Coordinates of C-alpha atoms in Angstrom, one line a residue:
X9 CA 51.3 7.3 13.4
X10 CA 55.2 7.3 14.4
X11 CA 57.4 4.9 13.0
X12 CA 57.4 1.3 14.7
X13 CA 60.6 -1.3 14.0
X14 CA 58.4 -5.1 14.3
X15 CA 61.5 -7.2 15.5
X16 CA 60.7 -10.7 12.8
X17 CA 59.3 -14.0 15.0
X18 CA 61.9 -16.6 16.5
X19 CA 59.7 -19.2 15.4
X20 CA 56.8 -20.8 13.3
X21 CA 54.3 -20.7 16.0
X22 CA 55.0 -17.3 17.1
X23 CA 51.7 -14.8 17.2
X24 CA 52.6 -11.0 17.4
X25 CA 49.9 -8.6 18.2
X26 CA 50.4 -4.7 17.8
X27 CA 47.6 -3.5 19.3
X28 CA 46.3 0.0 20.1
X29 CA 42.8 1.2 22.5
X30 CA 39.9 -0.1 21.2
X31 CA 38.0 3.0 20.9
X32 CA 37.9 3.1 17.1
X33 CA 36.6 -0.1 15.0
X34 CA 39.3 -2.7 14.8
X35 CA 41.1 -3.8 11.3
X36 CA 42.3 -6.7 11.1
X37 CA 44.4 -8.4 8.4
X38 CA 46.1 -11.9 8.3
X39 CA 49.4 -12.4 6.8
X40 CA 50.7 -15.2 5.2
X41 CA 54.1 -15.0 6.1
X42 CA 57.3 -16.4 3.9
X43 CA 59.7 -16.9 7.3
X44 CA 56.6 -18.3 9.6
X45 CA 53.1 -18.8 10.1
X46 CA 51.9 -15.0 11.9
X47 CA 48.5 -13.4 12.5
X48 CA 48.9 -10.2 13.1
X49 CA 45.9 -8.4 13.8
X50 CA 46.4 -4.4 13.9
X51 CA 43.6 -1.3 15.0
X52 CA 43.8 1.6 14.6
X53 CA 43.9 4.5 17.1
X54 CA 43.9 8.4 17.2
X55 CA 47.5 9.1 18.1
X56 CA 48.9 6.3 20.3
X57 CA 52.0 7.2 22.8
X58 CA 53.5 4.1 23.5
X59 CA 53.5 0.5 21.4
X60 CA 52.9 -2.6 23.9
X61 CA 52.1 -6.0 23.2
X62 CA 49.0 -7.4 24.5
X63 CA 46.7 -10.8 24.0
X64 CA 44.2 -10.1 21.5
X65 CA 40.6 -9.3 22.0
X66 CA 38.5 -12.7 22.4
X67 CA 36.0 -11.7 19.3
X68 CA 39.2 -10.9 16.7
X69 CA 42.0 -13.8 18.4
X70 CA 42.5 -16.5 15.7
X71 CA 44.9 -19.8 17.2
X72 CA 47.7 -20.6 14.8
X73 CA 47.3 -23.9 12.9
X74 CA 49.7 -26.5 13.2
X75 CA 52.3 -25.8 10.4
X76 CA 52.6 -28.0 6.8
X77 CA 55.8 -27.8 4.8
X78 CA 55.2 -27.0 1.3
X79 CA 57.0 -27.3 -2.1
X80 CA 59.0 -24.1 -1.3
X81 CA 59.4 -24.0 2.1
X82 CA 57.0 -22.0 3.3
X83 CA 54.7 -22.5 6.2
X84 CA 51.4 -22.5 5.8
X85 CA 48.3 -23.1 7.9
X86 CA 45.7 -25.9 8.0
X87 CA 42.7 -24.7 6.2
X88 CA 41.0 -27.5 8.9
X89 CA 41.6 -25.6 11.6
X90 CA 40.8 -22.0 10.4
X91 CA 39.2 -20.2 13.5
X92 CA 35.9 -20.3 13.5
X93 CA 33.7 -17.0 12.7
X94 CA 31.7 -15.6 15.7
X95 CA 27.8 -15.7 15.1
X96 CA 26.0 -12.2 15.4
X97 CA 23.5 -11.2 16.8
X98 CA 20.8 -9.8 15.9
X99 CA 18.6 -7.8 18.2
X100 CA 17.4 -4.5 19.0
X101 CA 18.7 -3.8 21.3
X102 CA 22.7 -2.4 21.9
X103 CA 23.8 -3.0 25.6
X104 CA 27.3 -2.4 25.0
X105 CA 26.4 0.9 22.8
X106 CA 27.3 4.2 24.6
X107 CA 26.9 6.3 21.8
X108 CA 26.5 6.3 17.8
X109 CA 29.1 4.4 15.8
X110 CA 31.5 7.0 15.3
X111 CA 31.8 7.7 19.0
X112 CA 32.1 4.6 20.7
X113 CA 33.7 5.0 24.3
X114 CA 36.9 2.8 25.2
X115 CA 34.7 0.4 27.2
X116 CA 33.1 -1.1 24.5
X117 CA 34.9 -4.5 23.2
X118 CA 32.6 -5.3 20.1
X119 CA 31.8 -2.6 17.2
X120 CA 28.3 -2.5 15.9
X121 CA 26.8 -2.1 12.5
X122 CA 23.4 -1.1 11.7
X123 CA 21.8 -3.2 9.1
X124 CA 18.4 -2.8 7.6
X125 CA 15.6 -4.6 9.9
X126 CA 13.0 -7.0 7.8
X127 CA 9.9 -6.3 8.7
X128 CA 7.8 -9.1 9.1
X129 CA 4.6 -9.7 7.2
X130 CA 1.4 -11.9 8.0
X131 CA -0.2 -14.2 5.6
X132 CA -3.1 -11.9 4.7
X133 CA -0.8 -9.0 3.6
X134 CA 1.5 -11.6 1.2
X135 CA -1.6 -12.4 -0.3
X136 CA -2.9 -8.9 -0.8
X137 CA 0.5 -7.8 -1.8
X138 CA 0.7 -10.8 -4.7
X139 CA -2.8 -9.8 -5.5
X140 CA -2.0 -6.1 -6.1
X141 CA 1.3 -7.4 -7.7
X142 CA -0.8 -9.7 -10.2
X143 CA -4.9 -7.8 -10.6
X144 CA -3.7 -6.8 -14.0
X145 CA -2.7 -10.5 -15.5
X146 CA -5.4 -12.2 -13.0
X147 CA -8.1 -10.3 -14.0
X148 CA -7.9 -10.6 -18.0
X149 CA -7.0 -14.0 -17.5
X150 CA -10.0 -15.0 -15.9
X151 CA -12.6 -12.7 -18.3
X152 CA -10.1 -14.9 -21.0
X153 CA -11.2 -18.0 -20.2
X154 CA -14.8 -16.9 -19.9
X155 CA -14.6 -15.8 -23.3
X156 CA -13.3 -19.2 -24.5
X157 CA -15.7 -21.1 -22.3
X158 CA -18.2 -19.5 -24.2
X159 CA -16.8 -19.5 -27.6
X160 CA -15.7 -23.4 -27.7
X161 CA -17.5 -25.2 -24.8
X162 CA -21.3 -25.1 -26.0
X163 CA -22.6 -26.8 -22.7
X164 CA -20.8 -24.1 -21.0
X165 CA -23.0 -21.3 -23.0
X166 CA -26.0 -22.3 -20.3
X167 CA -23.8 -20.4 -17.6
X168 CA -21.1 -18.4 -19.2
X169 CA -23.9 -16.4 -21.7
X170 CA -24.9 -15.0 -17.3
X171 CA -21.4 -13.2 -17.2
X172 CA -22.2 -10.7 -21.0
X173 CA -25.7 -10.3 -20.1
X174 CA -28.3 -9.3 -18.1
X175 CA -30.9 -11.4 -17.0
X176 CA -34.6 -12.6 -16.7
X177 CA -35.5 -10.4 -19.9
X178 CA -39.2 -10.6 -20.3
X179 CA -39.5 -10.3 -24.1
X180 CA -43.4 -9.6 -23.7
X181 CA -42.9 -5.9 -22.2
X182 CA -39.4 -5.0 -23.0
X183 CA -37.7 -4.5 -19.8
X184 CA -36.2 -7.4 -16.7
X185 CA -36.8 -9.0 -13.5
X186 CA -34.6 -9.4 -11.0
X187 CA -32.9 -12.5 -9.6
X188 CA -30.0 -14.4 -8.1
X189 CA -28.5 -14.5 -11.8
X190 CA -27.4 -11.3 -11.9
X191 CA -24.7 -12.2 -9.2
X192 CA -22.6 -13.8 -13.0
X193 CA -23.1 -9.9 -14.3
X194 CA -22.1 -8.1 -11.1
X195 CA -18.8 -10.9 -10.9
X196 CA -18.1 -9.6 -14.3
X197 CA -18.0 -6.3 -13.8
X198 CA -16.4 -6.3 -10.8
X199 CA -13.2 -8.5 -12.6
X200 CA -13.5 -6.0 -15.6
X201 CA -13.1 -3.0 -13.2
X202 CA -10.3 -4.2 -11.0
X203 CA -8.4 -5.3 -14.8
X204 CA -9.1 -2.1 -16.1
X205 CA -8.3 -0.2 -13.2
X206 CA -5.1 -1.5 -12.4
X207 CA -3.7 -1.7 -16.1
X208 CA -5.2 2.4 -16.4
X209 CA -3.3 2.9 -13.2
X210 CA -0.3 1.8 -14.5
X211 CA 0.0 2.2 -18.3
X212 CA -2.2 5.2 -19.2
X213 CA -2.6 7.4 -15.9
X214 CA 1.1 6.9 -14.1
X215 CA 2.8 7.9 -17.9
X216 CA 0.9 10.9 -17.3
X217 CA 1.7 12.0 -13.8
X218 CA 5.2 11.4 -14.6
X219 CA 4.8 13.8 -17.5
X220 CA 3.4 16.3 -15.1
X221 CA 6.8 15.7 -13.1
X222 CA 5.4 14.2 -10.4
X223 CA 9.1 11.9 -8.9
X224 CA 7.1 10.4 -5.8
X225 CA 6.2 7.0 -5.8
X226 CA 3.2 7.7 -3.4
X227 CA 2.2 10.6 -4.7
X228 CA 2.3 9.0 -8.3
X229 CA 0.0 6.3 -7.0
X230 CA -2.3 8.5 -5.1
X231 CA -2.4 10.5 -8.9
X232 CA -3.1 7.8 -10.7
X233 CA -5.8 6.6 -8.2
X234 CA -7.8 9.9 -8.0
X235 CA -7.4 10.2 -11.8
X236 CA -8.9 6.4 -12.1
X237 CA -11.9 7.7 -10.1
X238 CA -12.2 10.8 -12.6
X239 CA -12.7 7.9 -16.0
X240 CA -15.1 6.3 -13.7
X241 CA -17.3 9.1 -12.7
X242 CA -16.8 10.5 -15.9
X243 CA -19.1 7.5 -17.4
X244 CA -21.6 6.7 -14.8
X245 CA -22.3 10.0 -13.8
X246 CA -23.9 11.4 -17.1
X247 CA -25.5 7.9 -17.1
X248 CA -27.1 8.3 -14.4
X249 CA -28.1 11.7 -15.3
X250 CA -29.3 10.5 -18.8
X251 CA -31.5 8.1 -17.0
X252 CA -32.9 10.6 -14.3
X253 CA -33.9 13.3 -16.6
X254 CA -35.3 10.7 -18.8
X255 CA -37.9 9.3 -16.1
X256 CA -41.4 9.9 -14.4
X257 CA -39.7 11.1 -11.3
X258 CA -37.3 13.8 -13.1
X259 CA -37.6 17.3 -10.9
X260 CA -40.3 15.2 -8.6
X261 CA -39.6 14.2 -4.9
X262 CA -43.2 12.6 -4.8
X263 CA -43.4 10.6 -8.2
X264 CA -39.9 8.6 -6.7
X265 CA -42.5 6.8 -4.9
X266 CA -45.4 6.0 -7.2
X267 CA -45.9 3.0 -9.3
X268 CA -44.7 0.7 -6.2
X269 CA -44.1 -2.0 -6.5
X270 CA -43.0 -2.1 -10.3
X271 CA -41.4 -5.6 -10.2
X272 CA -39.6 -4.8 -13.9
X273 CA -37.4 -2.0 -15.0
X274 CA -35.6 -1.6 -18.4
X275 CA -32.2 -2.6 -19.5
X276 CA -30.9 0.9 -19.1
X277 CA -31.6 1.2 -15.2
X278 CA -30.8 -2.5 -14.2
X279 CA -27.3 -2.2 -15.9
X280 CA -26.3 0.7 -14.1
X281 CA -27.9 -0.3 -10.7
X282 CA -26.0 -3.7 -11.4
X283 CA -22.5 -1.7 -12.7
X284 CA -22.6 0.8 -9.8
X285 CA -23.3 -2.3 -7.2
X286 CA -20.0 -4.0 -8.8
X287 CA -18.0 -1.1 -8.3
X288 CA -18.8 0.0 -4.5
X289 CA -18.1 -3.9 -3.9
X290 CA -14.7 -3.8 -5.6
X291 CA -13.8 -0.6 -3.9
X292 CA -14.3 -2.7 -0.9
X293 CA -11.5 -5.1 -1.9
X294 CA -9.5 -2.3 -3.0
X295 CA -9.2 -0.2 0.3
X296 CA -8.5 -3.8 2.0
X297 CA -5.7 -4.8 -0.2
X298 CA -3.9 -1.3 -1.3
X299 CA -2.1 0.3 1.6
X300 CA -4.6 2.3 4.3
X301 CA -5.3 5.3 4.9
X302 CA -6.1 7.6 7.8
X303 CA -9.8 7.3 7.2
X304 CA -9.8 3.6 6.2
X305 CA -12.7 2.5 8.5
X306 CA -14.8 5.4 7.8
X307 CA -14.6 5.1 4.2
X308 CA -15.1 1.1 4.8
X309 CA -18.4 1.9 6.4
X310 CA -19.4 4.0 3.8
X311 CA -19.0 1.4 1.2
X312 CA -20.8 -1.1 3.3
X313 CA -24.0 1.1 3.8
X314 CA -23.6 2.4 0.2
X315 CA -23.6 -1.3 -1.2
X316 CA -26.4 -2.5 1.4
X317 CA -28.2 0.7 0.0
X318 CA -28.1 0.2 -3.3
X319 CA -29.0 -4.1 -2.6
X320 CA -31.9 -3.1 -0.4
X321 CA -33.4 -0.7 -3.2
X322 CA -32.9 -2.7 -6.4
X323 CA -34.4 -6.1 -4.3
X324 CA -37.5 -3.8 -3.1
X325 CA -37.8 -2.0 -6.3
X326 CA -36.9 1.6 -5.3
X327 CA -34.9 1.7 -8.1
X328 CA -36.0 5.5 -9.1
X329 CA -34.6 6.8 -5.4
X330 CA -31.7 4.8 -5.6
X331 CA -31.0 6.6 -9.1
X332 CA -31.5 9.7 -7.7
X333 CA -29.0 9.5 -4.8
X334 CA -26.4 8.3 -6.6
X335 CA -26.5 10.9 -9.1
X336 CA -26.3 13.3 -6.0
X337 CA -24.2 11.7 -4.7
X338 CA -21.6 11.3 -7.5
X339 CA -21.8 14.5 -9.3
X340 CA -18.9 15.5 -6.1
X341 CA -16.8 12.3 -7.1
X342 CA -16.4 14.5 -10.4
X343 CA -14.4 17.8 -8.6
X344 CA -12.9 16.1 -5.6
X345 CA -10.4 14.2 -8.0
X346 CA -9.8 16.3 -10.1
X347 CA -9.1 19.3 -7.8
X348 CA -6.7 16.5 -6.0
X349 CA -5.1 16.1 -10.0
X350 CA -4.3 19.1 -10.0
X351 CA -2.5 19.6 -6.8
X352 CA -0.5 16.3 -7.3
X353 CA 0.2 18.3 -11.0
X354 CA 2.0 21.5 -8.8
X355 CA -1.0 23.7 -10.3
X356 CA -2.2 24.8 -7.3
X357 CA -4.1 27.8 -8.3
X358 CA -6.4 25.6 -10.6
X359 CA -6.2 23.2 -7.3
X360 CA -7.9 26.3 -5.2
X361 CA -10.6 27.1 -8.2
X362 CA -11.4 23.3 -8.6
X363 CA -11.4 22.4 -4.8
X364 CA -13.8 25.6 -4.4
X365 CA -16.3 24.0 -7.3
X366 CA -16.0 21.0 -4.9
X367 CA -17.3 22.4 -2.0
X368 CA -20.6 24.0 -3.4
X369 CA -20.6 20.7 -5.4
X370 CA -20.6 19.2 -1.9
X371 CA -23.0 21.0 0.1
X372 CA -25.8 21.4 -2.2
X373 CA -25.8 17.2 -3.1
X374 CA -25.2 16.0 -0.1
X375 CA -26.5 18.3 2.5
X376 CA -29.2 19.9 0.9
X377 CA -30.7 17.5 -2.0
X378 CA -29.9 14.4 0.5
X379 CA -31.4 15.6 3.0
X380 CA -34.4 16.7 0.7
X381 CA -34.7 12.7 -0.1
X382 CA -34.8 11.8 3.6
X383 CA -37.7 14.0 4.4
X384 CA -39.4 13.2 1.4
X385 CA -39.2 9.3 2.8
X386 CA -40.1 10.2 6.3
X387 CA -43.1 12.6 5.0
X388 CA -44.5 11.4 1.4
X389 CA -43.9 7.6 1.7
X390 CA -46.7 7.4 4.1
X391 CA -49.2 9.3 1.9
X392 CA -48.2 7.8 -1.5
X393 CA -47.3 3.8 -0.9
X394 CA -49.8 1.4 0.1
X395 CA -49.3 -0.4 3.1
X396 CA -49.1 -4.2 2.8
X397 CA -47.5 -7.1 1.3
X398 CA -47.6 -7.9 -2.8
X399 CA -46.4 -11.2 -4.1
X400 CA -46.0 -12.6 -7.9
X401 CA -44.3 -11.1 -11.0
X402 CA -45.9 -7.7 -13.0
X403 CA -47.9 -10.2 -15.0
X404 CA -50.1 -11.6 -12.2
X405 CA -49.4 -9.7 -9.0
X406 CA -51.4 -9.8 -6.0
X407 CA -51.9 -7.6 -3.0
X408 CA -51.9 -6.0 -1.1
X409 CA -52.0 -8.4 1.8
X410 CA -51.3 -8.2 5.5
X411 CA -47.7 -8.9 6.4
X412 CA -47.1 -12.5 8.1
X413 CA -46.1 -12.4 11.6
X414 CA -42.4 -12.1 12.5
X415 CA -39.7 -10.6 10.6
X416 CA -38.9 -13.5 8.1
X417 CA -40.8 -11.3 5.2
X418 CA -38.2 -8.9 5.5
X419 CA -35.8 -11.1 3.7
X420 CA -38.5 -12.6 1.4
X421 CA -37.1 -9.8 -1.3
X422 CA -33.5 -10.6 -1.0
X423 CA -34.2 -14.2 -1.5
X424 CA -37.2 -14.9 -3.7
X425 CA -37.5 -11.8 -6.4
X426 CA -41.3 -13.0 -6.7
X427 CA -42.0 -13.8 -3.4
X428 CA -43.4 -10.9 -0.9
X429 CA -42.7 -7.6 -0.7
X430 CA -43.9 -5.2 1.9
X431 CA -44.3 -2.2 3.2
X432 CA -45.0 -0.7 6.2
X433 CA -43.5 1.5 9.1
X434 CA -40.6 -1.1 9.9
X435 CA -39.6 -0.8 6.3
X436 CA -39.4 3.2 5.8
X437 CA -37.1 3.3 8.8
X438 CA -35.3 0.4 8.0
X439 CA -33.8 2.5 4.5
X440 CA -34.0 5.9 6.2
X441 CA -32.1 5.3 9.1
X442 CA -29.1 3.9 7.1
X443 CA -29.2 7.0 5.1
X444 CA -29.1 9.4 8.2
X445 CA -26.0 7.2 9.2
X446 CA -24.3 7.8 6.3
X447 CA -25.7 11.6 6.3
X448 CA -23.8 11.4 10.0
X449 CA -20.5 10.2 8.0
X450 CA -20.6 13.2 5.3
X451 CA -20.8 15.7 7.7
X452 CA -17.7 14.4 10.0
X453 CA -16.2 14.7 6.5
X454 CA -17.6 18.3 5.8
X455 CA -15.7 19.2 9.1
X456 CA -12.2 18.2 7.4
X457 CA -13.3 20.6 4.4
X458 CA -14.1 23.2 6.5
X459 CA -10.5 23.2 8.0
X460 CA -9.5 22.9 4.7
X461 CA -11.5 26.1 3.5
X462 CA -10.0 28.2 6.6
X463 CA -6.6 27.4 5.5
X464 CA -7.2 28.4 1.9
X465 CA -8.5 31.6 3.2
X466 CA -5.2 31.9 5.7
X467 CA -3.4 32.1 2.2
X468 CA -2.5 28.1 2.4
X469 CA -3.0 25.5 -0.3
X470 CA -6.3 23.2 -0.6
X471 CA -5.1 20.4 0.8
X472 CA -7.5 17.2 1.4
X473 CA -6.6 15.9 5.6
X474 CA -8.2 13.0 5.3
X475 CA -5.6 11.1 3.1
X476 CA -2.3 10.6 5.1
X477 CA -0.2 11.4 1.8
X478 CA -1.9 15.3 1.5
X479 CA -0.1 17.3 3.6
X480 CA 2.5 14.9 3.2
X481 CA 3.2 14.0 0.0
X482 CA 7.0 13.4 0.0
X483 CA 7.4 11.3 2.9
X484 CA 8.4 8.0 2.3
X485 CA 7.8 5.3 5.0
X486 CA 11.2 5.2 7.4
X487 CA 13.1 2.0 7.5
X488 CA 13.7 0.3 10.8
X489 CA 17.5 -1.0 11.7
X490 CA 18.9 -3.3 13.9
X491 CA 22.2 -3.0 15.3
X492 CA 24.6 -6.2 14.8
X493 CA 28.4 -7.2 16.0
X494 CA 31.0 -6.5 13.1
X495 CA 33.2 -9.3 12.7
X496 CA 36.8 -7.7 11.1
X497 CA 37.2 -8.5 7.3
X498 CA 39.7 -11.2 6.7
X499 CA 41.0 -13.0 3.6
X500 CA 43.5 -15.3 2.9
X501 CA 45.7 -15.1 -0.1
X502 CA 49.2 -16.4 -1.3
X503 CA 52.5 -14.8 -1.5
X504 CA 52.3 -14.2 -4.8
X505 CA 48.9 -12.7 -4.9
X506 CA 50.1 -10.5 -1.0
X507 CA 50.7 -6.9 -2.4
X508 CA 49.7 -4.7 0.5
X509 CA 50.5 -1.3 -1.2
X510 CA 47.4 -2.3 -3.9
X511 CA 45.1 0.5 -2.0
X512 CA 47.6 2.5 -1.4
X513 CA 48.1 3.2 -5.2
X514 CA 44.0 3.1 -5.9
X515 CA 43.3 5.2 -3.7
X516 CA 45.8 7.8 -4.0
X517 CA 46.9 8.0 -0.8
X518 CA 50.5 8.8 0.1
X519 CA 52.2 7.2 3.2
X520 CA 54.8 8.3 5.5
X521 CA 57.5 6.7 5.5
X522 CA 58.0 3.9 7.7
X523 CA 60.6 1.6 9.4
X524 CA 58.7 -1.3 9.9
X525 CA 58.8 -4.3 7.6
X526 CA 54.7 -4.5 7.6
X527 CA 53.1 -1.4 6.1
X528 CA 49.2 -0.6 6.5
X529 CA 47.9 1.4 3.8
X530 CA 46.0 4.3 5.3
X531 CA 47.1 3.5 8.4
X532 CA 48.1 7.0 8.5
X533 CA 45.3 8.9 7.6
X534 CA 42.1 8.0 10.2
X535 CA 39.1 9.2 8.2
X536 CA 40.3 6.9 4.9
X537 CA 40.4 3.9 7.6
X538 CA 37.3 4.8 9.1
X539 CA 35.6 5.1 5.5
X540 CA 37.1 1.9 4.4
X541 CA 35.2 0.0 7.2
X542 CA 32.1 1.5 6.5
X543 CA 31.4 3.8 9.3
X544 CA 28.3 5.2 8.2
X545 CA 29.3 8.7 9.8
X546 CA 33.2 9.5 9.3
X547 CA 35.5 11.4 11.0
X548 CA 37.6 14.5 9.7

């Protein structure tokens, strides 16, 4: 910038402006003057050619104050009448933007800063936020005060003794009934799991990932989540197992369907009917609450017709079928995460072995042995169950009887455990068509692993597409701006505190020298102006 001679005001009320075109952001800094009140507002250009005085822009003009005398003489404004600031606004909007920041054209009479856009929330997803926030502290604190319920309130014990236990044991043969009690077990265990999972999550499986070096905040969530899955599956599957290979039915399609209706099983079976039914229902709060996924309705309908499932046999007493599926079904709940483990892990080689074990894991349960269960409904259940209705518990049951007109029977299970349970045609297509529906859902997914399976074989990485963090693990989600009018920064200080070559020394910069009575540290140098404004893109 050339030199430039300010001649000094005639008077208190004087207002000098030095003004250059507005194209780059304007600076403005007020002086408190010893000789007389002044604002002087100053902006920067590129390389002006001529100095003329103008009136100042409308959104930077302040009006002098009327003048108070002090102790020493000096002038000094009002604070009462300090001009007042302009309000921004805040849209999305830029009319008066013909370019990005940094290359505004000399039309524009406002500069405009981006600021990070809040993005607003509904009531549902506070409260599924605070619940995610909270599951850990919520959920001990509530099996907490069952505990103390139970140890110090004895006319409590009636209800709270429900939540440990299972009910309706018959002490004459050794094994339970079912009932509407069992809902205080299933509540426990579906408290227990989302405490367990959450504090695993976050103290025992996220340590882990970050040992594995895994950085992302995503992709350590979606470790720790597959992992979780992993414990799980590592309990109930051999469970499940233990109790299949331990039964009439073991190796059998036809003896799933004898002994019907056997309105008792043994502790072993009811818990993990009652465990499993717990979990499928608090993996429907979890995929409401946690953030979605690409497949979030699929997998939502899966979990409906898996819990309806598993209701539907333990209420009609096909609890040797529903062991069997779910055995089939979770023995590829034992691969998938694992294989997924891995590739969150970087071992991807391991990733391709595993995620190969997967896919025979897959096709054999769920599209040969499923299917293998539906035909054995659709072709021994009509040769092997009687036809009718039976009524009353093991001990004095009675039947089979015709079937009451209308469909109100059909619920007589579901809501009175001794009341009537049938079977007929109505029935076996009433439990085999939900499990072709969800034979319909397995083999959408089936199609994703094939893609998967031609891209391994491309030379590319087994990578699971229906998750919408594989394939993409390091994006983040993209924050939103606004754009808003910059108002210039402006601070009033005394005489003794004005020292206007404070920068000038911080920063290192070294100034020109100048005839001019008011210096402007960097004034000289346009990308240290620029970056002391906070132009997000500077210019060299």
């Amino acid at each position: 910038m050339s030199d430039t001679s300010y001649p000094a005001p005639s008077q208190a009320d004087d207002k000098t402006t030095i003004a250059s075109p507005p194209t780059p952001p304007p600076y403005a800094v007020t002086i408190e003057s010893p000789i007389a009140d002044a604002t002087v507002s100053f902006q920067d250009s590129p390389a002006p050619t001529t100095q003329q005085a103008q009136p100042v822009p409308e959104t930077l003009e302040s009006k002098p104050a009327p003048n108070h005398k002090t102790a020493n003489g000096f002038a000094k404004a009002s604070p009462s009448t300090a001009p007042a600031r302009t309000r921004l606004k805040r849209d999305n909007s830029t009319p008066n933007m013909n370019g990005p920041l940094y290359m505004q054209t000399s039309g524009n009479k406002t500069v405009l800063v981006r600021r990070l856009k809040r993005k607003e929330e509904s009531t549902w997803k506070h409260l599924a936020r605070w619940f995610v926030e909270n599951q850990i502290g919520l959920s001990f604190n509530l099996l907490a005060l069952i505990f103390l319920a139970q140890t110090f309130i004895p006319k409590a014990r009636e209800h709270t003794y429900k939540f440990f236990n299972l009910s309706y044991y018959n002490p004459r043969s050794g094994q339970y009934r079912i009932g509407i009690d069992d809902a205080y077990f299933i509540t426990f265990c579906i408290i227990l799991f989302t405490g367990l999972r959450a504090g695993i999550m976050e103290h025992v499986l996220a340590p882990i990932g970050r040992f594995q070096g895994i950085t992302s905040r995503k992709t350590l969530t979606r470790f720790s989540e597959q992992a979780w899955l992993m414990v799980y599956y590592t309990v109930f599957w051999p469970w499940g197992v233990y109790i299949y290979c331990t039964s009439p039915h073991y190796m059998s399609m036809k003896n799933l369907w004898t002994d019907w209706p056997n309105r008792e099983l043994d502790g072993l079976m009811k818990g993990y009917l009652l465990c499993q039914w717990a979990f499928w229902l608090q993996q429907m709060i979890v995929i409401n609450i946690e953030e979605r996924r690409k497949d979030h309705w699929q997998m939502f309908t899966h979990h409906i017709v898996t819990t309806a499932l598993i209701y539907s046999c333990y209420a009609y007493h096909h609890t040797r079928v529903g062991n069997f599926i779910l055995v089939i079904m979770d023995v590829v709940d034992l691969f998938l995460p694992l294989a997924k483990c891995l590739k969150y892990s970087g071992f991807n080689k391991l990733c391709d072995v595993m995620f190969g074990l997967f896919v025979v894991a897959w096709f054999i349960a769920r599209h040969v042995l499923y299917i293998m269960v539906c035909w054995s409904i659709y072709s021994d259940v009509p040769q092997i169950m009687p036809v009718g209705c039976f009524k009353g518990t093991n001990d004095n049951l009675i039947g089979p009887i015709d079937p009451p007109a209308g469909w109100s029977y059909l619920l007589d299970p579901f809501l009175k455990p001794d009341g009537l349970v049938c079977h007929n045609d109505t029935i076996q297509w009433a439990f085999l068509a939900p499990l072709i529906f969800l034979q319909i859902i397995t083999i959408g997914w089936f199609t994703m692993i094939v893609r998967v399976i031609i891209k391994v074989l491309k030379g590319g990485d087994a990578e699971d597409v229906r998750s919408d963090d594989e394939g993409g693990d390091e994006e983040e989600e993209e924050d939103e701006f606004v754009y808003e009018e910059a108002q210039p920064l402006e601070e009033e200080v005394g005489v003794e505190e004005l020292d206007l070559r404070n920068w000038e020394r911080r920063s290192g910069v070294r100034k020109q020298a100048s005839s001019s009575g008011v210096s402007l540290p960097g004034h000289s140098d346009r990308k240290e102006l620029l970056g002391r404004i906070g132009c997000e893109k500077q210019v060299d």
